[in-house]
Short mmCIF file of C-alpha atoms and ligand atoms in Angstrom, two decimals:
data_model
loop_
_atom_site.label_atom_id
_atom_site.label_comp_id
_atom_site.label_asym_id
_atom_site.label_seq_id
_atom_site.Cartn_x
_atom_site.Cartn_y
_atom_site.Cartn_z
CA MET A 1 -30.94 -7.14 -8.07
CA SER A 2 -30.73 -5.40 -4.01
CA GLY A 3 -29.68 -2.31 -3.38
CA PHE A 4 -27.54 -1.67 -0.26
CA TYR A 5 -26.22 1.67 0.93
CA VAL A 6 -24.36 2.15 4.24
CA THR A 7 -22.20 4.51 5.58
CA THR A 8 -19.55 5.73 8.13
CA PRO A 9 -20.10 8.61 10.00
CA ILE A 10 -19.03 11.98 8.61
CA TYR A 11 -15.58 13.12 9.42
CA TYR A 12 -15.15 16.96 11.57
CA VAL A 13 -13.00 18.38 9.85
CA ASN A 14 -10.46 19.97 12.71
CA ALA A 15 -8.51 17.38 12.32
CA GLU A 16 -6.92 15.81 10.22
CA PRO A 17 -7.79 12.33 8.67
CA HIS A 18 -6.05 9.41 11.30
CA LEU A 19 -6.63 5.56 12.57
CA GLY A 20 -9.62 6.09 13.98
CA HIS A 21 -11.49 7.41 10.57
CA ALA A 22 -9.72 5.26 8.92
CA TYR A 23 -10.95 2.29 11.02
CA THR A 24 -14.50 2.67 10.36
CA THR A 25 -14.20 3.80 6.73
CA ILE A 26 -11.96 0.79 6.45
CA VAL A 27 -14.57 -1.60 7.68
CA GLY A 28 -17.26 0.26 5.76
CA ASP A 29 -15.93 -0.07 2.56
CA ALA A 30 -15.04 -4.32 3.06
CA LEU A 31 -18.78 -4.13 3.73
CA SER A 32 -19.57 -2.88 0.86
CA ARG A 33 -16.76 -4.46 -1.18
CA TRP A 34 -19.00 -8.71 -0.29
CA HIS A 35 -21.76 -6.93 -1.07
CA ARG A 36 -20.90 -6.53 -3.86
CA LEU A 37 -20.03 -9.97 -4.63
CA LEU A 38 -22.94 -10.46 -3.46
CA GLY A 39 -24.65 -8.22 -5.92
CA ASP A 40 -26.18 -6.01 -3.83
CA ASP A 41 -26.87 -2.74 -5.85
CA VAL A 42 -24.63 -1.02 -3.51
CA MET A 43 -24.06 2.76 -2.06
CA TYR A 44 -21.17 3.24 -0.12
CA LEU A 45 -20.82 7.05 1.84
CA THR A 46 -17.99 8.54 3.47
CA GLY A 47 -18.17 12.11 3.76
CA THR A 48 -16.23 15.75 5.67
CA ASP A 49 -18.35 17.62 8.53
CA GLU A 50 -17.88 21.59 7.79
CA HIS A 51 -19.35 23.78 9.76
CA GLY A 52 -19.68 24.10 13.59
CA LEU A 53 -17.82 26.59 16.37
CA LYS A 54 -14.59 24.11 16.18
CA ILE A 55 -13.97 25.98 11.70
CA ARG A 56 -15.05 29.06 12.49
CA GLN A 57 -12.45 28.72 15.22
CA ALA A 58 -9.81 26.40 12.98
CA ALA A 59 -9.95 28.62 10.19
CA ASP A 60 -9.48 32.00 12.06
CA ALA A 61 -6.74 30.66 12.55
CA ALA A 62 -5.69 29.87 10.16
CA GLY A 63 -6.37 33.60 9.22
CA GLN A 64 -8.92 31.75 5.41
CA THR A 65 -12.45 32.03 5.39
CA PRO A 66 -14.64 29.48 6.90
CA GLN A 67 -15.07 27.67 3.43
CA ALA A 68 -11.80 28.24 2.60
CA PHE A 69 -10.50 26.54 5.57
CA CYS A 70 -12.52 23.04 4.61
CA ASP A 71 -11.59 23.88 1.21
CA THR A 72 -7.98 22.39 2.10
CA ILE A 73 -9.04 20.17 4.81
CA ALA A 74 -12.20 18.31 2.12
CA PRO A 75 -8.97 16.91 0.10
CA LYS A 76 -7.19 14.97 2.19
CA PHE A 77 -9.27 12.64 3.45
CA ALA A 78 -10.47 11.64 -0.33
CA ASP A 79 -7.07 11.23 -0.53
CA ALA A 80 -6.47 9.40 2.29
CA TRP A 81 -9.16 6.74 1.07
CA THR A 82 -7.37 6.92 -2.49
CA ARG A 83 -4.69 6.07 -0.58
CA LEU A 84 -6.19 3.21 1.43
CA ASN A 85 -8.62 1.62 -1.50
CA ILE A 86 -11.60 2.71 -0.12
CA THR A 87 -14.44 2.33 -2.81
CA ASN A 88 -17.61 4.41 -1.88
CA ASP A 89 -19.46 6.02 -4.01
CA ASP A 90 -20.14 9.22 -2.77
CA PHE A 91 -18.14 11.65 -0.60
CA ILE A 92 -20.49 14.44 0.90
CA ARG A 93 -19.22 17.75 2.05
CA THR A 94 -21.70 19.12 3.87
CA THR A 95 -20.74 22.86 2.59
CA GLU A 96 -22.83 21.96 -0.68
CA PRO A 97 -25.69 22.88 -1.49
CA ARG A 98 -27.92 19.18 -1.96
CA HIS A 99 -26.74 19.59 1.92
CA TYR A 100 -29.10 23.19 2.98
CA ALA A 101 -31.84 21.25 0.34
CA ALA A 102 -31.51 18.42 2.36
CA VAL A 103 -31.10 20.07 5.59
CA GLU A 104 -33.41 22.34 5.44
CA GLU A 105 -36.37 19.82 4.72
CA LEU A 106 -35.85 17.74 7.64
CA LEU A 107 -35.92 20.89 9.96
CA GLN A 108 -38.66 22.59 7.94
CA ARG A 109 -40.95 18.66 8.87
CA CYS A 110 -39.89 18.59 11.57
CA TYR A 111 -41.14 22.53 12.58
CA ASP A 112 -44.29 21.64 10.61
CA ALA A 113 -44.90 18.51 12.27
CA GLY A 114 -44.89 20.79 16.07
CA ASP A 115 -41.19 18.96 17.25
CA ILE A 116 -39.06 22.29 17.26
CA GLU A 117 -40.00 25.78 19.95
CA LEU A 118 -37.72 28.45 20.57
CA ASP A 119 -37.07 28.76 23.77
CA THR A 120 -34.16 29.45 25.61
CA TYR A 121 -31.27 28.15 27.43
CA SER A 122 -28.81 27.60 29.75
CA GLY A 123 -26.11 25.11 30.95
CA LYS A 124 -22.20 24.88 31.24
CA TYR A 125 -20.97 24.04 27.41
CA CYS A 126 -17.75 22.56 26.16
CA VAL A 127 -16.43 24.00 23.10
CA ALA A 128 -14.85 21.73 22.06
CA CYS A 129 -18.36 19.14 22.25
CA GLU A 130 -20.22 22.04 20.78
CA GLU A 131 -22.40 20.58 23.50
CA TYR A 132 -23.71 21.77 26.60
CA PHE A 133 -23.07 19.29 29.89
CA THR A 134 -25.31 18.51 33.45
CA ASP A 135 -23.52 18.91 36.12
CA GLU A 136 -23.79 15.37 37.38
CA GLU A 137 -22.66 14.69 33.49
CA LEU A 138 -19.43 16.72 34.24
CA LEU A 139 -16.28 15.53 35.91
CA GLU A 140 -16.14 16.27 40.09
CA ASP A 141 -14.04 19.56 39.56
CA GLY A 142 -16.62 20.72 36.41
CA LEU A 143 -14.38 19.76 33.38
CA CYS A 144 -15.46 18.35 30.53
CA PRO A 145 -16.19 14.53 31.11
CA ILE A 146 -14.01 14.98 27.71
CA HIS A 147 -11.32 16.73 26.76
CA LYS A 148 -10.87 17.06 30.28
CA ARG A 149 -11.30 21.22 30.60
CA PRO A 150 -13.50 23.87 31.40
CA VAL A 151 -16.96 24.81 29.66
CA ASP A 152 -18.46 28.16 30.28
CA HIS A 153 -21.96 28.87 30.96
CA PHE A 154 -23.72 29.68 28.37
CA GLU A 155 -27.12 31.86 28.17
CA GLU A 156 -28.89 32.03 24.50
CA GLU A 157 -32.08 31.49 22.57
CA ASN A 158 -32.67 28.34 20.85
CA TYR A 159 -34.66 26.26 18.91
CA PHE A 160 -35.02 22.83 20.55
CA PHE A 161 -35.70 19.64 19.50
CA ARG A 162 -38.90 17.78 21.60
CA LEU A 163 -36.77 14.59 22.36
CA SER A 164 -38.85 14.53 25.30
CA ARG A 165 -41.29 13.45 23.65
CA PHE A 166 -39.94 10.53 21.54
CA GLN A 167 -39.13 8.02 24.80
CA ASP A 168 -42.30 5.48 24.56
CA ARG A 169 -42.38 5.49 20.30
CA LEU A 170 -38.43 5.38 20.23
CA LEU A 171 -38.49 1.78 23.10
CA LYS A 172 -42.53 -0.11 20.71
CA TRP A 173 -40.18 1.11 17.56
CA TYR A 174 -37.08 -1.16 19.20
CA ASP A 175 -38.49 -3.25 20.17
CA GLU A 176 -40.41 -4.37 16.80
CA HIS A 177 -37.11 -4.60 15.26
CA PRO A 178 -35.04 -6.40 17.18
CA GLY A 179 -31.22 -7.06 16.24
CA VAL A 180 -31.47 -3.68 14.36
CA ILE A 181 -28.28 -1.94 15.89
CA LYS A 182 -25.30 -4.59 16.21
CA PRO A 183 -23.70 -5.78 18.21
CA GLU A 184 -26.64 -6.79 20.55
CA PHE A 185 -24.40 -5.26 23.35
CA ARG A 186 -24.33 -1.55 21.80
CA GLY A 187 -27.61 -2.35 20.86
CA ASN A 188 -29.02 -2.34 24.81
CA GLU A 189 -27.04 1.15 25.67
CA ALA A 190 -29.12 3.05 23.21
CA LEU A 191 -31.59 1.03 24.72
CA GLY A 192 -30.45 2.39 27.92
CA LEU A 193 -29.90 6.44 27.26
CA ILE A 194 -33.77 6.11 26.22
CA ARG A 195 -35.46 4.57 29.49
CA GLY A 196 -32.88 6.78 31.33
CA GLY A 197 -35.03 9.56 30.43
CA LEU A 198 -35.43 12.14 26.69
CA ARG A 199 -34.01 15.82 27.64
CA ASP A 200 -35.16 18.24 24.32
CA PHE A 201 -31.07 18.78 22.13
CA SER A 202 -30.84 22.43 21.28
CA VAL A 203 -31.44 22.11 17.42
CA SER A 204 -29.99 26.19 16.92
CA ARG A 205 -27.35 28.87 17.01
CA THR A 206 -27.24 32.34 17.15
CA SER A 207 -24.04 33.33 17.98
CA LEU A 208 -22.51 31.37 14.97
CA ASP A 209 -22.55 31.91 10.96
CA TRP A 210 -20.78 29.48 10.00
CA GLY A 211 -23.88 26.84 8.89
CA ILE A 212 -27.29 26.49 7.27
CA PRO A 213 -29.49 28.90 8.09
CA LEU A 214 -33.07 27.86 9.62
CA PRO A 215 -35.27 27.89 6.85
CA TRP A 216 -38.64 30.04 8.76
CA ASP A 217 -36.14 32.03 10.99
CA GLU A 218 -32.50 33.49 9.23
CA ARG A 219 -31.67 34.41 12.53
CA HIS A 220 -30.67 30.99 13.76
CA VAL A 221 -28.64 28.24 12.04
CA ALA A 222 -29.11 25.03 12.37
CA TYR A 223 -26.82 23.39 15.02
CA VAL A 224 -24.47 19.94 14.74
CA TRP A 225 -26.94 17.20 14.69
CA PHE A 226 -29.65 18.15 12.03
CA ASP A 227 -26.63 19.02 10.20
CA ALA A 228 -24.89 16.65 10.47
CA LEU A 229 -27.57 13.54 10.71
CA THR A 230 -29.34 14.47 7.41
CA ASN A 231 -26.53 13.91 5.30
CA TYR A 232 -26.96 10.49 5.42
CA LEU A 233 -30.19 11.77 3.31
CA SER A 234 -28.53 14.14 1.72
CA ALA A 235 -26.51 11.46 -0.80
CA THR A 236 -29.61 9.79 -1.33
CA GLY A 237 -31.60 13.15 -2.99
CA PHE A 238 -33.81 14.03 0.04
CA GLY A 239 -34.69 17.81 -0.58
CA ASP A 240 -34.74 17.90 -3.98
CA PRO A 241 -38.44 17.36 -5.27
CA SER A 242 -37.21 15.71 -9.04
CA VAL A 243 -35.20 12.87 -7.00
CA ASP A 244 -37.38 10.09 -4.77
CA TYR A 245 -35.32 9.52 -2.64
CA THR A 246 -36.49 6.01 -1.34
CA ASN A 247 -34.54 4.76 -4.13
CA ARG A 248 -31.72 4.75 -1.77
CA TRP A 249 -33.45 4.80 1.96
CA PRO A 250 -34.10 3.36 4.55
CA VAL A 251 -29.93 3.03 5.37
CA ASP A 252 -29.03 -0.69 5.52
CA TYR A 253 -26.21 0.10 8.07
CA HIS A 254 -24.84 2.89 9.19
CA LEU A 255 -21.20 2.61 11.18
CA ILE A 256 -21.21 5.13 14.29
CA GLY A 257 -18.31 4.40 16.64
CA LYS A 258 -19.06 4.02 21.14
CA ASP A 259 -19.25 7.87 21.24
CA ILE A 260 -22.27 8.69 18.50
CA ILE A 261 -25.07 6.31 19.62
CA ARG A 262 -26.98 8.60 21.51
CA HIS A 263 -27.31 10.81 18.81
CA HIS A 264 -27.13 7.97 15.85
CA CYS A 265 -29.39 5.45 17.67
CA VAL A 266 -31.73 8.57 19.94
CA TYR A 267 -31.84 11.60 17.95
CA TRP A 268 -31.98 10.44 14.93
CA PRO A 269 -34.67 8.47 15.07
CA ALA A 270 -36.34 10.54 16.92
CA MET A 271 -35.95 13.63 14.06
CA LEU A 272 -36.84 10.75 11.35
CA MET A 273 -39.82 9.62 13.36
CA SER A 274 -41.03 13.88 13.07
CA ALA A 275 -40.29 13.51 9.41
CA GLY A 276 -42.77 11.22 8.55
CA VAL A 277 -39.23 9.41 7.31
CA ASP A 278 -38.48 5.43 7.61
CA LEU A 279 -36.36 4.52 10.46
CA PRO A 280 -32.87 2.97 9.23
CA LYS A 281 -32.92 -0.54 8.66
CA GLY A 282 -29.28 -1.49 11.33
CA TRP A 283 -26.72 0.47 12.94
CA ALA A 284 -23.37 -1.54 13.06
CA VAL A 285 -21.74 0.14 16.09
CA GLY A 286 -18.02 -0.01 16.32
CA GLY A 287 -14.90 0.74 19.35
CA TRP A 288 -12.35 2.74 19.69
CA LEU A 289 -8.99 1.88 18.82
CA LEU A 290 -7.04 2.56 21.31
CA VAL A 291 -3.32 3.13 21.41
CA ASP A 292 -1.95 3.32 25.01
CA GLY A 293 -5.03 2.95 26.31
CA GLU A 294 -5.90 6.43 25.85
CA LYS A 295 -9.01 6.79 23.13
CA MET A 296 -7.12 8.66 19.53
CA ALA A 297 -8.56 12.13 19.66
CA LYS A 298 -5.98 15.58 18.01
CA SER A 299 -6.04 17.05 21.76
CA THR A 300 -4.69 14.23 23.71
CA GLY A 301 -2.17 13.67 20.57
CA ASN A 302 -1.98 10.12 20.32
CA VAL A 303 -3.05 10.12 16.95
CA VAL A 304 -0.91 8.15 14.08
CA ASN A 305 -1.68 8.72 10.92
CA PRO A 306 -2.61 6.08 9.63
CA LEU A 307 -1.00 6.41 6.05
CA ASP A 308 2.46 6.14 7.46
CA LEU A 309 1.10 2.65 8.42
CA ILE A 310 1.09 1.48 4.55
CA ASP A 311 4.18 1.93 4.53
CA VAL A 312 5.34 -0.89 6.21
CA VAL A 313 3.30 -3.53 6.05
CA GLY A 314 1.28 -2.45 2.63
CA VAL A 315 -1.77 -1.09 2.46
CA ASP A 316 -3.49 -4.56 2.18
CA GLY A 317 -1.96 -5.33 5.25
CA PHE A 318 -3.73 -2.61 7.45
CA ARG A 319 -6.10 -2.79 6.27
CA TYR A 320 -5.91 -6.95 7.26
CA TYR A 321 -5.38 -6.22 10.91
CA VAL A 322 -7.70 -2.99 11.18
CA LEU A 323 -10.29 -5.71 9.52
CA ALA A 324 -8.80 -8.81 11.41
CA GLU A 325 -7.50 -7.58 15.00
CA THR A 326 -10.19 -6.08 16.58
CA SER A 327 -14.12 -7.96 17.06
CA TYR A 328 -16.44 -4.81 15.83
CA GLY A 329 -17.98 -3.95 18.86
CA SER A 330 -15.50 -3.72 20.91
CA ASP A 331 -12.46 -1.07 22.08
CA GLY A 332 -8.81 -2.56 20.21
CA ASP A 333 -5.54 -1.34 21.71
CA PHE A 334 -3.30 -0.56 18.50
CA SER A 335 -0.03 -0.79 19.18
CA PHE A 336 3.16 -1.46 16.60
CA GLU A 337 4.55 -4.60 17.36
CA GLY A 338 0.59 -5.76 16.88
CA LEU A 339 0.61 -4.79 13.84
CA VAL A 340 3.89 -6.53 11.67
CA GLY A 341 2.62 -10.00 14.24
CA ARG A 342 -0.05 -9.67 12.86
CA TYR A 343 0.50 -9.15 9.03
CA ASN A 344 4.16 -11.93 9.57
CA SER A 345 1.35 -14.53 10.72
CA ASP A 346 -1.83 -14.29 8.73
CA LEU A 347 0.24 -12.61 6.25
CA ALA A 348 3.33 -13.77 5.45
CA ASN A 349 3.52 -16.81 7.43
CA ASN A 350 -0.74 -17.77 6.33
CA LEU A 351 -1.38 -16.13 2.82
CA GLY A 352 0.98 -15.27 1.28
CA ASN A 353 2.85 -18.24 1.81
CA LEU A 354 0.59 -20.42 0.08
CA ALA A 355 0.37 -19.18 -3.08
CA ALA A 356 3.45 -19.01 -3.33
CA ARG A 357 3.43 -23.46 -2.20
CA VAL A 358 1.82 -23.96 -4.44
CA ALA A 359 2.70 -21.43 -7.71
CA THR A 360 6.14 -23.29 -7.13
CA VAL A 361 5.58 -26.60 -6.80
CA VAL A 362 2.85 -26.71 -10.06
CA GLY A 363 5.93 -25.29 -11.53
CA LYS A 364 8.18 -27.94 -11.00
CA LYS A 365 6.32 -30.84 -10.63
CA CYS A 366 3.34 -29.70 -13.43
CA ASP A 367 5.53 -27.61 -16.24
CA GLY A 368 4.17 -24.86 -14.22
CA VAL A 369 -0.05 -25.38 -15.68
CA GLY A 370 -2.56 -25.47 -13.12
CA PRO A 371 -4.62 -29.41 -12.93
CA ALA A 372 -7.91 -29.63 -12.38
CA PRO A 373 -9.04 -30.61 -8.56
CA ARG A 374 -10.37 -33.46 -7.43
CA SER A 375 -15.23 -32.97 -6.68
CA ASP A 376 -14.60 -35.28 -3.44
CA SER A 377 -11.59 -33.90 -2.55
CA PRO A 378 -10.62 -33.47 1.46
CA LEU A 379 -10.67 -29.74 1.10
CA ALA A 380 -13.91 -29.14 -0.25
CA GLU A 381 -15.90 -29.55 3.73
CA ALA A 382 -13.82 -26.85 4.25
CA ALA A 383 -14.23 -24.33 1.48
CA ALA A 384 -17.22 -24.82 1.68
CA ASN A 385 -17.87 -24.36 6.45
CA ALA A 386 -15.20 -20.87 5.25
CA VAL A 387 -18.48 -19.85 2.79
CA ALA A 388 -20.79 -20.30 5.53
CA GLY A 389 -18.76 -18.56 7.99
CA ALA A 390 -17.76 -15.68 6.18
CA THR A 391 -20.94 -15.34 4.89
CA SER A 392 -22.43 -15.27 8.42
CA GLY A 393 -19.12 -13.25 10.01
CA TRP A 394 -20.12 -10.56 7.28
CA ASP A 395 -23.87 -10.45 7.69
CA ALA A 396 -23.26 -9.60 11.22
CA VAL A 397 -20.99 -7.14 10.68
CA ALA A 398 -18.44 -9.18 12.50
CA PRO A 399 -15.11 -8.06 10.23
CA SER A 400 -13.08 -10.11 12.47
CA ARG A 401 -14.84 -13.22 12.30
CA ALA A 402 -15.67 -13.80 8.52
CA LEU A 403 -12.39 -13.12 8.73
CA ASP A 404 -11.16 -15.93 10.43
CA ALA A 405 -13.33 -18.20 8.72
CA THR A 406 -11.77 -17.64 5.45
CA TRP A 407 -8.49 -17.64 7.20
CA GLY A 408 -9.42 -21.11 7.65
CA LEU A 409 -8.87 -22.32 4.63
CA ILE A 410 -6.27 -21.47 4.79
CA LYS A 411 -4.45 -22.44 7.75
CA ALA A 412 -6.50 -26.20 6.26
CA THR A 413 -4.97 -25.81 3.07
CA ASN A 414 -1.97 -25.30 4.43
CA ALA A 415 -1.85 -28.58 6.57
CA TYR A 416 -3.13 -30.57 2.90
CA LEU A 417 -0.11 -29.63 2.09
CA GLU A 418 2.04 -30.52 4.57
CA THR A 419 0.15 -33.44 4.35
CA ASN A 420 0.97 -34.60 0.86
CA GLU A 421 3.79 -32.72 0.77
CA PRO A 422 4.12 -32.64 -3.52
CA TRP A 423 7.39 -31.52 -3.41
CA LYS A 424 8.40 -34.75 -2.39
CA SER A 425 6.40 -36.45 -5.57
CA GLU A 426 7.08 -37.52 -8.96
CA PRO A 427 5.47 -35.60 -11.29
CA GLY A 428 1.88 -37.83 -11.77
CA ALA A 429 -1.76 -38.14 -11.15
CA GLU A 430 -1.20 -37.95 -7.51
CA VAL A 431 0.56 -34.55 -7.55
CA ASN A 432 -1.80 -32.85 -10.15
CA ALA A 433 -4.85 -34.34 -7.98
CA VAL A 434 -3.63 -32.50 -5.15
CA MET A 435 -2.15 -28.99 -7.19
CA GLY A 436 -5.69 -28.85 -8.50
CA ASP A 437 -7.46 -29.25 -5.00
CA ALA A 438 -5.11 -26.21 -4.10
CA LEU A 439 -5.60 -24.49 -6.62
CA GLU A 440 -9.13 -24.76 -6.31
CA ALA A 441 -9.43 -23.53 -2.42
CA LEU A 442 -6.37 -20.58 -3.30
CA ARG A 443 -8.75 -19.95 -5.52
CA ILE A 444 -12.16 -19.58 -3.26
CA ILE A 445 -9.91 -17.44 -0.92
CA THR A 446 -8.94 -14.75 -3.17
CA ILE A 447 -12.46 -14.76 -3.51
CA LEU A 448 -13.68 -14.77 0.72
CA ALA A 449 -10.54 -12.20 1.34
CA SER A 450 -10.84 -9.82 -1.34
CA PRO A 451 -12.96 -7.18 0.36
CA ALA A 452 -9.99 -7.54 3.35
CA VAL A 453 -6.73 -7.62 0.73
CA PRO A 454 -7.99 -6.32 -2.70
CA GLN A 455 -4.87 -5.37 -4.12
CA THR A 456 -3.21 -8.93 -3.40
CA SER A 457 -6.27 -11.25 -3.83
CA GLU A 458 -6.22 -9.09 -7.80
CA LEU A 459 -2.55 -10.61 -8.04
CA ILE A 460 -3.06 -13.52 -6.74
CA TRP A 461 -6.22 -13.68 -8.85
CA GLN A 462 -4.12 -13.20 -12.67
CA ARG A 463 -1.32 -15.14 -10.83
CA LEU A 464 -3.75 -18.52 -11.30
CA GLY A 465 -4.03 -17.24 -14.79
CA LEU A 466 -7.79 -16.78 -13.99
CA SER A 467 -10.56 -15.03 -16.31
CA GLY A 468 -11.61 -11.70 -15.84
CA SER A 469 -11.38 -9.86 -12.51
CA VAL A 470 -12.02 -11.35 -8.62
CA THR A 471 -14.31 -8.00 -8.25
CA ASP A 472 -16.63 -9.69 -11.05
CA GLN A 473 -17.18 -13.28 -9.15
CA ARG A 474 -19.99 -13.87 -7.68
CA ILE A 475 -21.18 -14.89 -4.15
CA PRO A 476 -22.11 -18.09 -3.61
CA SER A 477 -21.81 -19.18 -6.97
CA ASP A 478 -18.24 -18.71 -7.92
CA VAL A 479 -17.41 -20.54 -4.44
CA GLU A 480 -18.74 -23.22 -4.71
CA TRP A 481 -15.72 -26.22 -5.64
CA GLY A 482 -15.34 -26.96 -8.54
CA GLY A 483 -15.49 -23.88 -10.57
CA TYR A 484 -11.35 -23.80 -11.15
CA THR A 485 -11.29 -26.61 -13.90
CA GLY A 486 -7.27 -26.08 -14.79
CA GLY A 487 -5.51 -25.33 -18.36
CA ALA A 488 -3.93 -22.13 -17.21
CA PRO A 489 -0.16 -21.41 -16.42
CA VAL A 490 0.65 -20.36 -12.79
CA GLU A 491 2.23 -17.52 -12.74
CA LYS A 492 5.16 -17.51 -9.19
CA GLY A 493 6.39 -13.72 -9.07
CA THR A 494 7.35 -12.18 -6.17
CA PRO A 495 6.79 -12.27 -2.52
CA LEU A 496 3.18 -10.74 -1.97
CA PHE A 497 4.11 -10.22 1.66
CA PRO A 498 7.81 -10.29 2.63
CA ARG A 499 7.87 -10.43 6.24
CA ILE A 500 9.39 -7.78 8.65
CA ALA A 501 11.91 -8.12 10.37
CA SER A 502 10.38 -7.35 14.20
ZN1 ZN B 601 -15.89 18.62 25.89
#
């Protein structure tokens, strides 16, 4: 059994879970579910980022201690992921002792390597970004390019990580590991940032108390990146001498948004190199789900609460939409019309209709008992193509491609039924053969679709009278044509995806 370790960014608890968080977390969940079907020993990690100035300010505004404030927000993320049927194996909070231990260990290693040094910094600082900007990076009127608000002039004594020393090493490493960032055009963005020149970055603050003190100088607390990025190591036991963190590390994929490429694909590998820790095996960079052409954020006010949409299209309808609608890596445009349109076409008209049709005809023409498929069925090739397409899609962290291949088999099976019209035929060998083929295709579809629509897949699995659970199935052995032997009662049940009036 091989291990598979995948992470989402940890989410900053200054806002409640929104569509952007849900998007990345659903992609990670579907990818994890796919790898469990492959028989991998999966660890799926998500969590919350709880330190920093913004949290301190939000807690002050709420009249709470920062810890108490975080304790009210972090469970909202955990609860949202439960409602979206997210199967994370761990949930890390940066206020946990195991995280402190990992951050201290990583900082100390980089300090001992001579790559963290004390210096004075002055510059233009956006409090909302928690980041300094050069004049070229600011908008023409001197505003923060992200928040479009004024920046402050800050000057303070900081420890700096000497990122500027890592340009050649990073370029060499990426050259030796082609394709490690998916999709490729996002990898090129990371290389462009490295080639453009690397500036040392600040890793500490004395002006802040809500953070992790540096192990060699407790006047300073660790600032954003050493604190946040290290969570991926904390969950492996890094920093705990009784645990071999390399049982999980290096990570297979960091799922990230395109706005944090610099930190994850430039800062993070340099930090790991300095500390003598192996680099990640992969990064998968997603675009933004835009609402009215803008990134959804608390500050722009166009926040869509994903949990509200579950009430309209169900958990699986929502999961399917975010996975299928946008090519991972590119920006997507979220719209309510798009959500309902895709639900009606792909789920109600295709998957839901196929499951209902098969059960209805088996009920009327086969006494409600599923017949066996033909070994030389015309659908066998379509099934093999769907398995191959889904496998290559998930392998490339391209959920929309994997689902497109899976839905190809749904469409082929619906077309097969329309061509043969078993509902018009008398019961007998011909109808049995057609329905056996359709049942076998539906069994395979149910396995392939389960990472995206887990509840629905399990329900179809039970209605087909198949033994065990869909999550017990293994790819490729259980998606080979002929796994269905027939003889089980098929139940129709209520519609899986009732059409929504649009
Ligand atoms: Zn800003």
